[in-house]
Amino acid sequence: MKKFVSILLGVVLLLALPSFTSAAAIPEFGPQAYEVKKYYYWGDSNFGEKVRQGLDLSVDPSSISYQSVKATLTMDYNIIMDRKITKFVVLANGVKVDEVEPYFDRSLNPPVFKEFYYLDINVSDQYIGSDVYFQILGLRQDGALGSSSVNEFVVAWSQETPTFRLKPLPVTDSDTHGLINESNILLDKILAKLEQLRMDMMMKLDQVQKAVEDIYTVKPQTQQKFDAALNNFKNMLPPEQIKREMQQVKDMLDDSAKQIEGTKQELKFGQITWMGAVTTPAIDLTEVADQVEKLRNILKIALWCEFFYCVILILRPRFTV
């Protein structure tokens, strides 16, 4: 009975203890691509890529910020030596975001590689405010370190952590002031562009106004050409020619009248010859020309009055008794 109880207790303890896969049994996956290491492939039907294989990663939920999180890496005893691990890479949502190198615990004698590490995982800013899960891989690197020809093999990995939501990007006063300053600078640039656009439009409007004024404003040389053409046209008309000839006659008569009026008139009548040699006027009224002119006007008035009297006599009605 005691033997049965011992066997049963052993079975219970075996089932209660976590099962660990031997480090030597874990296969390696690689070599990984030579390109910039961002994505890795590992796992198969026997060793699932989400099942713990030698490594364990736990995240401190209270440390989650907008771009970093604190975590603890633990591993099976001596797995670094057994699997020749030279580097650990941290994945966030399957993409590499950070890495850490194993190092010796100098407090032990002889020194051995440490089996736990406190990590401060730096996450890319593209995950700010996003849901993220983490996983860590152990890599073995063959070749010269630092060379582009180094082959990398995934030789151990952890399980996926639960999904955590990173905090949104905090906004500080300095950030606010910076954004305000950037906004002010941008607004100043927009204002400068609008002012330049206004100036350009004013210049265009001035050009359009000048063009319209040039169209509807008669230039002096154009007016002169029009007047000359109009004058030439008038000169070719018959009334203008008659008017010009009448004006010439008028000018000639005016000139003749001026000459007559400007010429001193002599009022001499008859001639007397003295001793057959000297001839003198019989009557010379030149000295009293003004009185003669006045007498002549009086006679003209008398004649005109007599003329109108005769006309009235002729035109008066006659009555027969």
GROMACS .gro file of C-alpha atoms in nm, residues 163-314:
model
  152
  163THR     CA    1  -0.156   4.191  -2.516
  164PHE     CA    2  -0.100   4.531  -2.357
  165ARG     CA    3  -0.222   4.871  -2.470
  166LEU     CA    4   0.049   5.136  -2.477
  167LYS     CA    5  -0.040   5.479  -2.344
  168PRO     CA    6  -0.117   5.764  -2.585
  169LEU     CA    7   0.150   6.021  -2.653
  170PRO     CA    8   0.160   6.268  -2.363
  171VAL     CA    9   0.130   6.636  -2.436
  172THR     CA   10   0.346   6.865  -2.224
  173ASP     CA   11   0.348   7.242  -2.198
  174SER     CA   12   0.669   7.255  -2.398
  175ASP     CA   13   0.512   7.043  -2.669
  176THR     CA   14   0.206   7.267  -2.665
  177HIS     CA   15   0.420   7.577  -2.692
  178GLY     CA   16   0.619   7.411  -2.968
  179LEU     CA   17   0.302   7.326  -3.159
  180ILE     CA   18   0.174   7.680  -3.108
  181ASN     CA   19   0.502   7.821  -3.235
  182GLU     CA   20   0.497   7.590  -3.535
  183SER     CA   21   0.135   7.688  -3.600
  184ASN     CA   22   0.225   8.056  -3.573
  185ILE     CA   23   0.516   8.009  -3.813
  186LEU     CA   24   0.289   7.822  -4.054
  187LEU     CA   25   0.021   8.091  -4.026
  188ASP     CA   26   0.283   8.360  -4.086
  189LYS     CA   27   0.394   8.179  -4.399
  190ILE     CA   28   0.032   8.146  -4.516
  191LEU     CA   29  -0.024   8.516  -4.442
  192ALA     CA   30   0.289   8.607  -4.638
  193LYS     CA   31   0.169   8.396  -4.930
  194LEU     CA   32  -0.174   8.561  -4.918
  195GLU     CA   33  -0.015   8.907  -4.906
  196GLN     CA   34   0.203   8.819  -5.202
  197LEU     CA   35  -0.105   8.689  -5.384
  198ARG     CA   36  -0.288   9.015  -5.303
  199MET     CA   37   0.000   9.221  -5.440
  200ASP     CA   38   0.011   9.007  -5.754
  201MET     CA   39  -0.364   9.050  -5.803
  202MET     CA   40  -0.336   9.428  -5.754
  203MET     CA   41  -0.063   9.439  -6.017
  204LYS     CA   42  -0.280   9.235  -6.253
  205LEU     CA   43  -0.578   9.463  -6.189
  206ASP     CA   44  -0.363   9.768  -6.261
  207GLN     CA   45  -0.249   9.610  -6.585
  208VAL     CA   46  -0.609   9.529  -6.684
  209GLN     CA   47  -0.723   9.885  -6.596
  210LYS     CA   48  -0.441  10.033  -6.800
  211ALA     CA   49  -0.529   9.807  -7.091
  212VAL     CA   50  -0.895   9.917  -7.074
  213GLU     CA   51  -0.791  10.282  -7.057
  214ASP     CA   52  -0.566  10.234  -7.357
  215ILE     CA   53  -0.862  10.088  -7.549
  216TYR     CA   54  -1.114  10.364  -7.468
  217THR     CA   55  -0.884  10.667  -7.431
  218VAL     CA   56  -0.805  10.854  -7.756
  219LYS     CA   57  -0.438  10.929  -7.780
  220PRO     CA   58  -0.326  11.277  -7.900
  221GLN     CA   59  -0.163  11.138  -8.212
  222THR     CA   60  -0.482  10.943  -8.292
  223GLN     CA   61  -0.694  11.257  -8.245
  224GLN     CA   62  -0.462  11.452  -8.474
  225LYS     CA   63  -0.489  11.186  -8.742
  226PHE     CA   64  -0.870  11.188  -8.709
  227ASP     CA   65  -0.892  11.567  -8.730
  228ALA     CA   66  -0.664  11.573  -9.034
  229ALA     CA   67  -0.873  11.307  -9.207
  230LEU     CA   68  -1.195  11.496  -9.123
  231ASN     CA   69  -1.056  11.820  -9.257
  232ASN     CA   70  -0.946  11.651  -9.576
  233PHE     CA   71  -1.294  11.509  -9.613
  234LYS     CA   72  -1.454  11.848  -9.558
  235ASN     CA   73  -1.223  12.007  -9.811
  236MET     CA   74  -1.340  11.763 -10.072
  237LEU     CA   75  -1.711  11.858 -10.026
  238PRO     CA   76  -1.864  12.117 -10.278
  239PRO     CA   77  -2.019  12.340 -10.004
  240GLU     CA   78  -1.681  12.384  -9.852
  241GLN     CA   79  -1.537  12.490 -10.182
  242ILE     CA   80  -1.824  12.746 -10.234
  243LYS     CA   81  -1.782  12.867  -9.878
  244ARG     CA   82  -1.411  12.910  -9.933
  245GLU     CA   83  -1.472  13.109 -10.258
  246MET     CA   84  -1.734  13.330 -10.092
  247GLN     CA   85  -1.493  13.395  -9.812
  248GLN     CA   86  -1.233  13.498 -10.067
  249VAL     CA   87  -1.483  13.742 -10.229
  250LYS     CA   88  -1.572  13.882  -9.889
  251ASP     CA   89  -1.206  13.924  -9.802
  252MET     CA   90  -1.150  14.103 -10.135
  253LEU     CA   91  -1.444  14.340 -10.081
  254ASP     CA   92  -1.330  14.409  -9.726
  255ASP     CA   93  -0.985  14.492  -9.851
  256SER     CA   94  -1.128  14.721 -10.121
  257ALA     CA   95  -1.345  14.904  -9.868
  258LYS     CA   96  -1.049  14.950  -9.640
  259GLN     CA   97  -0.842  15.088  -9.926
  260ILE     CA   98  -1.123  15.329 -10.026
  261GLU     CA   99  -1.176  15.440  -9.671
  262GLY     CA  100  -0.803  15.476  -9.615
  263THR     CA  101  -0.752  15.680  -9.932
  264LYS     CA  102  -0.785  16.056  -9.899
  265GLN     CA  103  -1.066  16.172 -10.129
  266GLU     CA  104  -1.055  16.488 -10.328
  267LEU     CA  105  -1.366  16.690 -10.409
  268LYS     CA  106  -1.268  16.889 -10.718
  269PHE     CA  107  -1.496  16.996 -11.000
  270GLY     CA  108  -1.413  17.152 -11.338
  271GLN     CA  109  -1.087  17.286 -11.463
  272ILE     CA  110  -0.962  17.633 -11.541
  273THR     CA  111  -0.657  17.683 -11.760
  274TRP     CA  112  -0.456  17.989 -11.687
  275MET     CA  113  -0.258  18.137 -11.971
  276GLY     CA  114  -0.267  17.807 -12.150
  277ALA     CA  115  -0.017  17.650 -11.911
  278VAL     CA  116  -0.151  17.606 -11.557
  279THR     CA  117  -0.471  17.409 -11.495
  280THR     CA  118  -0.656  17.436 -11.165
  281PRO     CA  119  -0.990  17.301 -11.043
  282ALA     CA  120  -1.284  17.523 -11.088
  283ILE     CA  121  -1.432  17.422 -10.753
  284ASP     CA  122  -1.223  17.253 -10.475
  285LEU     CA  123  -1.422  17.128 -10.177
  286THR     CA  124  -1.152  16.892 -10.036
  287GLU     CA  125  -1.101  17.105  -9.729
  288VAL     CA  126  -1.469  17.082  -9.640
  289ALA     CA  127  -1.506  16.710  -9.722
  290ASP     CA  128  -1.664  16.633  -9.381
  291GLN     CA  129  -1.936  16.893  -9.428
  292VAL     CA  130  -1.994  16.768  -9.781
  293GLU     CA  131  -2.027  16.408  -9.647
  294LYS     CA  132  -2.281  16.521  -9.393
  295LEU     CA  133  -2.476  16.710  -9.660
  296ARG     CA  134  -2.461  16.404  -9.881
  297ASN     CA  135  -2.609  16.188  -9.602
  298ILE     CA  136  -2.887  16.441  -9.553
  299LEU     CA  137  -2.968  16.429  -9.920
  300LYS     CA  138  -2.969  16.046  -9.909
  301ILE     CA  139  -3.217  16.054  -9.624
  302ALA     CA  140  -3.436  16.301  -9.810
  303LEU     CA  141  -3.432  16.091 -10.123
  304TRP     CA  142  -3.523  15.776  -9.930
  305CYS     CA  143  -3.804  15.953  -9.757
  306GLU     CA  144  -3.937  16.083 -10.087
  307PHE     CA  145  -3.909  15.733 -10.230
  308PHE     CA  146  -4.111  15.572  -9.952
  309TYR     CA  147  -4.369  15.853  -9.973
  310CYS     CA  148  -4.417  15.783 -10.344
  311VAL     CA  149  -4.455  15.410 -10.270
  312ILE     CA  150  -4.718  15.482 -10.009
  313LEU     CA  151  -4.908  15.704 -10.251
  314ILE     CA  152  -4.904  15.430 -10.512
   0.00000   0.00000   0.00000
